[in-house]
Short mmCIF file of C-alpha atoms and ligand atoms in Angstrom, two decimals:
data_model
loop_
_atom_site.label_atom_id
_atom_site.label_comp_id
_atom_site.label_asym_id
_atom_site.label_seq_id
_atom_site.Cartn_x
_atom_site.Cartn_y
_atom_site.Cartn_z
CA MET F 1446 0.00 0.00 0.00
CA THR F 1447 2.95 2.33 0.38
CA SER F 1448 4.79 1.17 -2.71
CA GLN F 1449 5.82 2.90 -5.90
CA ARG F 1450 2.87 1.20 -7.68
CA THR F 1451 0.36 2.84 -5.33
CA ARG F 1452 2.01 6.18 -5.92
CA GLU F 1453 1.85 5.62 -9.69
CA ARG F 1454 -1.90 5.06 -9.40
CA MET F 1455 -2.25 8.28 -7.40
CA VAL F 1456 -0.41 10.20 -10.10
CA GLN F 1457 -2.54 8.59 -12.79
CA ARG F 1458 -5.65 9.82 -10.97
CA LEU F 1459 -4.19 13.32 -10.74
CA GLY F 1460 -3.73 13.26 -14.52
CA ASP F 1461 -7.35 12.14 -14.94
CA LEU F 1462 -8.44 15.06 -12.75
CA GLY F 1463 -6.71 17.49 -15.12
CA ILE F 1464 -3.25 18.03 -13.66
CA SER F 1465 -1.08 18.29 -16.76
CA ASN F 1466 2.30 19.69 -15.71
CA LEU F 1467 4.58 16.69 -16.11
CA ARG F 1468 7.19 18.05 -13.72
CA VAL F 1469 4.54 18.32 -10.99
CA LEU F 1470 3.32 14.78 -11.65
CA GLU F 1471 6.91 13.53 -11.64
CA ALA F 1472 7.61 15.25 -8.33
CA MET F 1473 4.53 13.68 -6.76
CA LEU F 1474 5.57 10.28 -8.09
CA HIS F 1475 8.77 10.56 -6.09
CA VAL F 1476 7.77 12.08 -2.75
CA PRO F 1477 6.84 9.22 -0.34
CA ARG F 1478 3.60 10.68 1.03
CA HIS F 1479 3.15 7.79 3.50
CA LEU F 1480 6.19 9.04 5.42
CA PHE F 1481 4.49 12.40 6.04
CA VAL F 1482 1.33 11.15 7.71
CA ASP F 1483 0.91 9.44 11.09
CA GLU F 1484 1.67 5.73 10.92
CA ALA F 1485 -1.97 4.92 11.62
CA PHE F 1486 -2.89 6.60 8.32
CA ALA F 1487 0.05 5.40 6.20
CA GLN F 1488 -2.20 2.86 4.45
CA ARG F 1489 -4.41 5.69 3.26
CA ALA F 1490 -1.63 8.05 2.22
CA TYR F 1491 -2.25 7.68 -1.51
CA GLU F 1492 -6.02 8.13 -1.43
CA ASP F 1493 -7.13 11.51 -2.69
CA ALA F 1494 -8.03 12.67 0.80
CA ALA F 1495 -6.88 15.17 3.36
CA LEU F 1496 -5.61 13.33 6.45
CA PRO F 1497 -4.98 14.37 10.04
CA ILE F 1498 -1.42 15.10 11.14
CA ALA F 1499 -0.30 16.09 14.62
CA PHE F 1500 -1.53 19.19 16.50
CA ASN F 1501 -5.01 19.19 14.94
CA GLN F 1502 -3.66 20.08 11.52
CA THR F 1503 -4.17 18.32 8.20
CA ILE F 1504 -2.11 17.27 5.22
CA SER F 1505 -3.89 18.56 2.11
CA GLN F 1506 -5.35 16.09 -0.36
CA PRO F 1507 -3.00 15.18 -3.23
CA TYR F 1508 -5.21 16.83 -5.86
CA ILE F 1509 -5.09 20.19 -4.06
CA VAL F 1510 -1.32 19.95 -3.56
CA ALA F 1511 -0.94 19.19 -7.26
CA ARG F 1512 -3.32 21.96 -8.31
CA MET F 1513 -1.64 24.64 -6.18
CA THR F 1514 1.84 23.50 -7.16
CA GLU F 1515 0.93 23.48 -10.84
CA GLN F 1516 -0.51 26.99 -10.71
CA LEU F 1517 2.65 28.19 -9.06
CA VAL F 1518 5.32 26.46 -11.13
CA ASN F 1519 3.60 27.15 -14.47
CA ALA F 1520 4.22 30.83 -13.77
CA LEU F 1521 7.70 30.76 -12.21
CA PRO F 1522 10.97 31.87 -13.83
CA ASP F 1523 14.09 29.66 -13.90
CA LYS F 1524 15.68 28.84 -10.54
CA PRO F 1525 12.86 30.29 -8.50
CA ARG F 1526 12.82 31.03 -4.79
CA VAL F 1527 9.53 30.24 -3.17
CA LEU F 1528 8.01 31.05 0.22
CA GLU F 1529 5.51 28.64 1.77
CA ILE F 1530 3.30 29.66 4.69
CA GLY F 1531 2.10 26.66 6.76
CA THR F 1532 4.79 23.95 6.63
CA GLY F 1533 2.67 21.38 8.48
CA CYS F 1534 4.08 17.91 7.90
CA GLY F 1535 6.20 19.19 5.03
CA TYR F 1536 4.62 17.20 2.18
CA GLN F 1537 3.87 20.27 0.07
CA THR F 1538 7.34 21.56 0.95
CA ALA F 1539 8.94 18.34 -0.30
CA VAL F 1540 7.02 18.48 -3.58
CA LEU F 1541 8.04 22.11 -4.10
CA ALA F 1542 11.65 21.35 -3.23
CA ARG F 1543 11.89 19.05 -6.26
CA LEU F 1544 10.66 21.81 -8.56
CA VAL F 1545 12.28 25.05 -7.43
CA ASN F 1546 15.71 26.25 -6.46
CA HIS F 1547 14.96 26.94 -2.81
CA VAL F 1548 11.93 26.78 -0.53
CA PHE F 1549 11.60 29.04 2.51
CA THR F 1550 8.83 27.77 4.74
CA ILE F 1551 7.19 29.08 7.91
CA GLU F 1552 5.14 27.17 10.48
CA ARG F 1553 3.61 28.66 13.64
CA ILE F 1554 3.55 25.45 15.76
CA SER F 1555 7.11 24.91 16.99
CA PRO F 1556 7.01 21.16 17.88
CA LEU F 1557 5.35 20.38 14.56
CA LEU F 1558 8.07 22.30 12.75
CA GLU F 1559 10.82 20.44 14.62
CA LYS F 1560 9.36 17.08 13.60
CA THR F 1561 9.08 18.21 10.00
CA LYS F 1562 12.62 19.56 9.96
CA ALA F 1563 13.93 16.14 11.06
CA ARG F 1564 11.75 14.38 8.48
CA LEU F 1565 13.00 16.52 5.59
CA THR F 1566 16.62 16.05 6.66
CA SER F 1567 16.18 12.28 6.92
CA LEU F 1568 14.81 12.30 3.36
CA SER F 1569 17.86 14.33 2.24
CA ILE F 1570 15.70 17.26 1.18
CA LEU F 1571 18.20 20.00 1.75
CA ASN F 1572 17.13 23.01 -0.36
CA VAL F 1573 14.63 24.10 2.28
CA THR F 1574 15.00 26.71 5.02
CA LEU F 1575 12.42 26.53 7.82
CA LYS F 1576 11.47 28.76 10.71
CA CYS F 1577 8.86 28.96 13.43
CA ALA F 1578 7.06 32.30 13.15
CA ASP F 1579 3.76 33.92 12.26
CA GLY F 1580 3.67 33.62 8.48
CA ASN F 1581 1.39 36.66 8.21
CA PHE F 1582 4.59 38.71 8.25
CA GLY F 1583 6.43 36.70 5.60
CA TRP F 1584 10.22 36.50 5.67
CA SER F 1585 11.57 39.87 4.56
CA GLN F 1586 15.20 38.83 5.03
CA PHE F 1587 14.97 36.54 2.01
CA SER F 1588 12.46 38.53 -0.08
CA PRO F 1589 11.51 39.11 -2.82
CA PHE F 1590 10.08 35.70 -3.68
CA ASP F 1591 9.17 34.57 -7.20
CA GLY F 1592 6.30 32.60 -5.72
CA ILE F 1593 4.39 32.42 -2.46
CA LEU F 1594 2.14 29.51 -1.51
CA ILE F 1595 -0.15 29.82 1.50
CA THR F 1596 -1.47 26.48 2.76
CA ALA F 1597 -3.90 27.81 5.37
CA ALA F 1598 -7.01 29.85 4.63
CA ALA F 1599 -6.60 33.60 4.97
CA PRO F 1600 -9.63 35.92 5.14
CA GLN F 1601 -7.52 38.08 2.83
CA VAL F 1602 -3.93 37.96 1.66
CA PRO F 1603 -1.66 39.54 4.30
CA SER F 1604 -0.21 42.76 2.89
CA ALA F 1605 3.34 41.87 4.02
CA LEU F 1606 3.23 38.88 1.68
CA VAL F 1607 2.16 40.97 -1.30
CA LYS F 1608 5.06 43.32 -0.56
CA GLN F 1609 7.53 40.45 -0.49
CA LEU F 1610 6.45 39.16 -3.91
CA SER F 1611 8.82 39.97 -6.79
CA GLU F 1612 7.72 41.85 -9.90
CA GLY F 1613 5.80 39.30 -11.98
CA GLY F 1614 5.61 37.06 -8.91
CA ILE F 1615 2.77 34.66 -8.29
CA LEU F 1616 0.87 33.95 -5.08
CA VAL F 1617 -1.48 31.01 -4.55
CA VAL F 1618 -3.85 31.13 -1.58
CA PRO F 1619 -7.06 29.61 -0.26
CA GLU F 1620 -8.94 32.81 0.56
CA GLY F 1621 -12.03 33.37 2.66
CA ALA F 1622 -13.37 32.41 6.07
CA ASN F 1623 -16.31 29.98 5.85
CA GLN F 1624 -16.47 29.88 2.09
CA GLN F 1625 -12.96 29.52 0.74
CA VAL F 1626 -11.83 29.90 -2.85
CA LEU F 1627 -8.44 29.00 -4.26
CA ARG F 1628 -7.04 32.18 -5.78
CA VAL F 1629 -3.98 32.98 -7.87
CA TYR F 1630 -2.55 36.49 -7.72
CA ARG F 1631 0.06 37.93 -10.04
CA LYS F 1632 1.94 41.12 -9.25
CA THR F 1633 2.61 43.41 -12.21
CA GLY F 1634 3.88 46.88 -11.41
CA ASP F 1635 1.60 48.21 -8.70
CA LYS F 1636 -1.27 46.04 -9.89
CA LEU F 1637 -2.41 42.69 -8.54
CA GLU F 1638 -4.31 40.51 -11.00
CA VAL F 1639 -6.49 37.82 -9.50
CA GLN F 1640 -7.88 34.59 -10.85
CA ASN F 1641 -10.42 32.43 -9.01
CA LEU F 1642 -10.09 28.66 -9.17
CA GLU F 1643 -12.27 26.21 -7.25
CA ALA F 1644 -13.85 26.09 -3.78
CA VAL F 1645 -11.54 24.54 -1.18
CA ARG F 1646 -11.38 23.78 2.56
CA PHE F 1647 -8.27 24.54 4.55
CA VAL F 1648 -7.51 25.03 8.23
CA PRO F 1649 -7.41 28.76 9.05
CA LEU F 1650 -4.34 30.96 8.95
CA LEU F 1651 -3.94 31.95 12.61
CA ASP F 1652 -2.00 34.70 14.38
CA GLY F 1653 1.04 34.26 16.59
CA VAL F 1654 3.10 31.17 17.37
CA GLU F 1655 2.72 28.09 19.62
CA ARG F 1656 5.83 26.93 21.45
N1 SAH E 2301 1.36 22.32 3.58
C1 SAH E 2301 0.94 21.50 4.68
C2 SAH E 2301 -0.49 21.81 5.06
C3 SAH E 2301 -0.58 22.00 6.52
S1 SAH E 2301 -2.10 22.62 7.15
C4 SAH E 2301 1.18 20.05 4.42
O1 SAH E 2301 1.50 19.64 3.30
O2 SAH E 2301 1.09 19.28 5.38
C5 SAH E 2301 -1.72 24.33 7.42
C6 SAH E 2301 -0.58 24.63 8.35
O3 SAH E 2301 -0.51 26.06 8.47
C7 SAH E 2301 -0.72 24.11 9.77
O4 SAH E 2301 0.40 23.35 10.12
C8 SAH E 2301 -0.83 25.37 10.63
O5 SAH E 2301 -0.24 25.26 11.90
C9 SAH E 2301 -0.09 26.38 9.75
N2 SAH E 2301 -0.40 27.80 10.03
C10 SAH E 2301 -1.58 28.37 10.31
N3 SAH E 2301 -1.45 29.71 10.49
C11 SAH E 2301 -0.13 29.99 10.30
C12 SAH E 2301 0.65 31.20 10.36
N4 SAH E 2301 0.10 32.39 10.64
N5 SAH E 2301 1.97 31.10 10.11
C13 SAH E 2301 2.56 29.91 9.83
N6 SAH E 2301 1.88 28.74 9.78
C14 SAH E 2301 0.55 28.77 10.00
#
């Protein structure tokens, strides 16, 4: 159930659902999703479902990871630097890490971040820099970013994140409180173009950190 064959079937389903970027599909073929979920759920890791991880958080369903990643990478320049808000178990981080030059990722729950840091290191995923902080403020030290991916639902995109986006940069976010929509923003000059994708359900983007 946790084999390469199971993963191949997952990727096949993603193709059937309309994911067409071959690099994204290839990345998802390689990242061992069963190692990112709790052992009790490892058998279900390749179903197209969101699953619980520690600290009342969830790992997003494979289709949504693929969809968000595809929207982002289709629009990125060569050797991009990407900021992720909401590291969680690090599955999305690991997929991104195969596709971009460097991933900066922020998680607000410190013990969750520590576990994820160890997991990524043990998988030899090394082009990732992680920190525990409130992602609402972004990571100005390493800005601007060619892409920003927010994996928790924000009532609206935090303005610090828009500021830290490069010219032509792309931001993917589940936006809204009760009703959430996946949105893609592109920054051109002082304008922000927006495109609405489908309805989604994410845990909320919260304030502050938990130690
Ligand atoms: N990308 C993750 C999805 C995790 S769920 C994965 O593949 O597993 C969303 C995560 O966002 C949770 O871990 C939650 O703690 C985190 N989060 C919520 N608000 C945040 C904030 N303001 N800053 C950083 N992380 C936040």
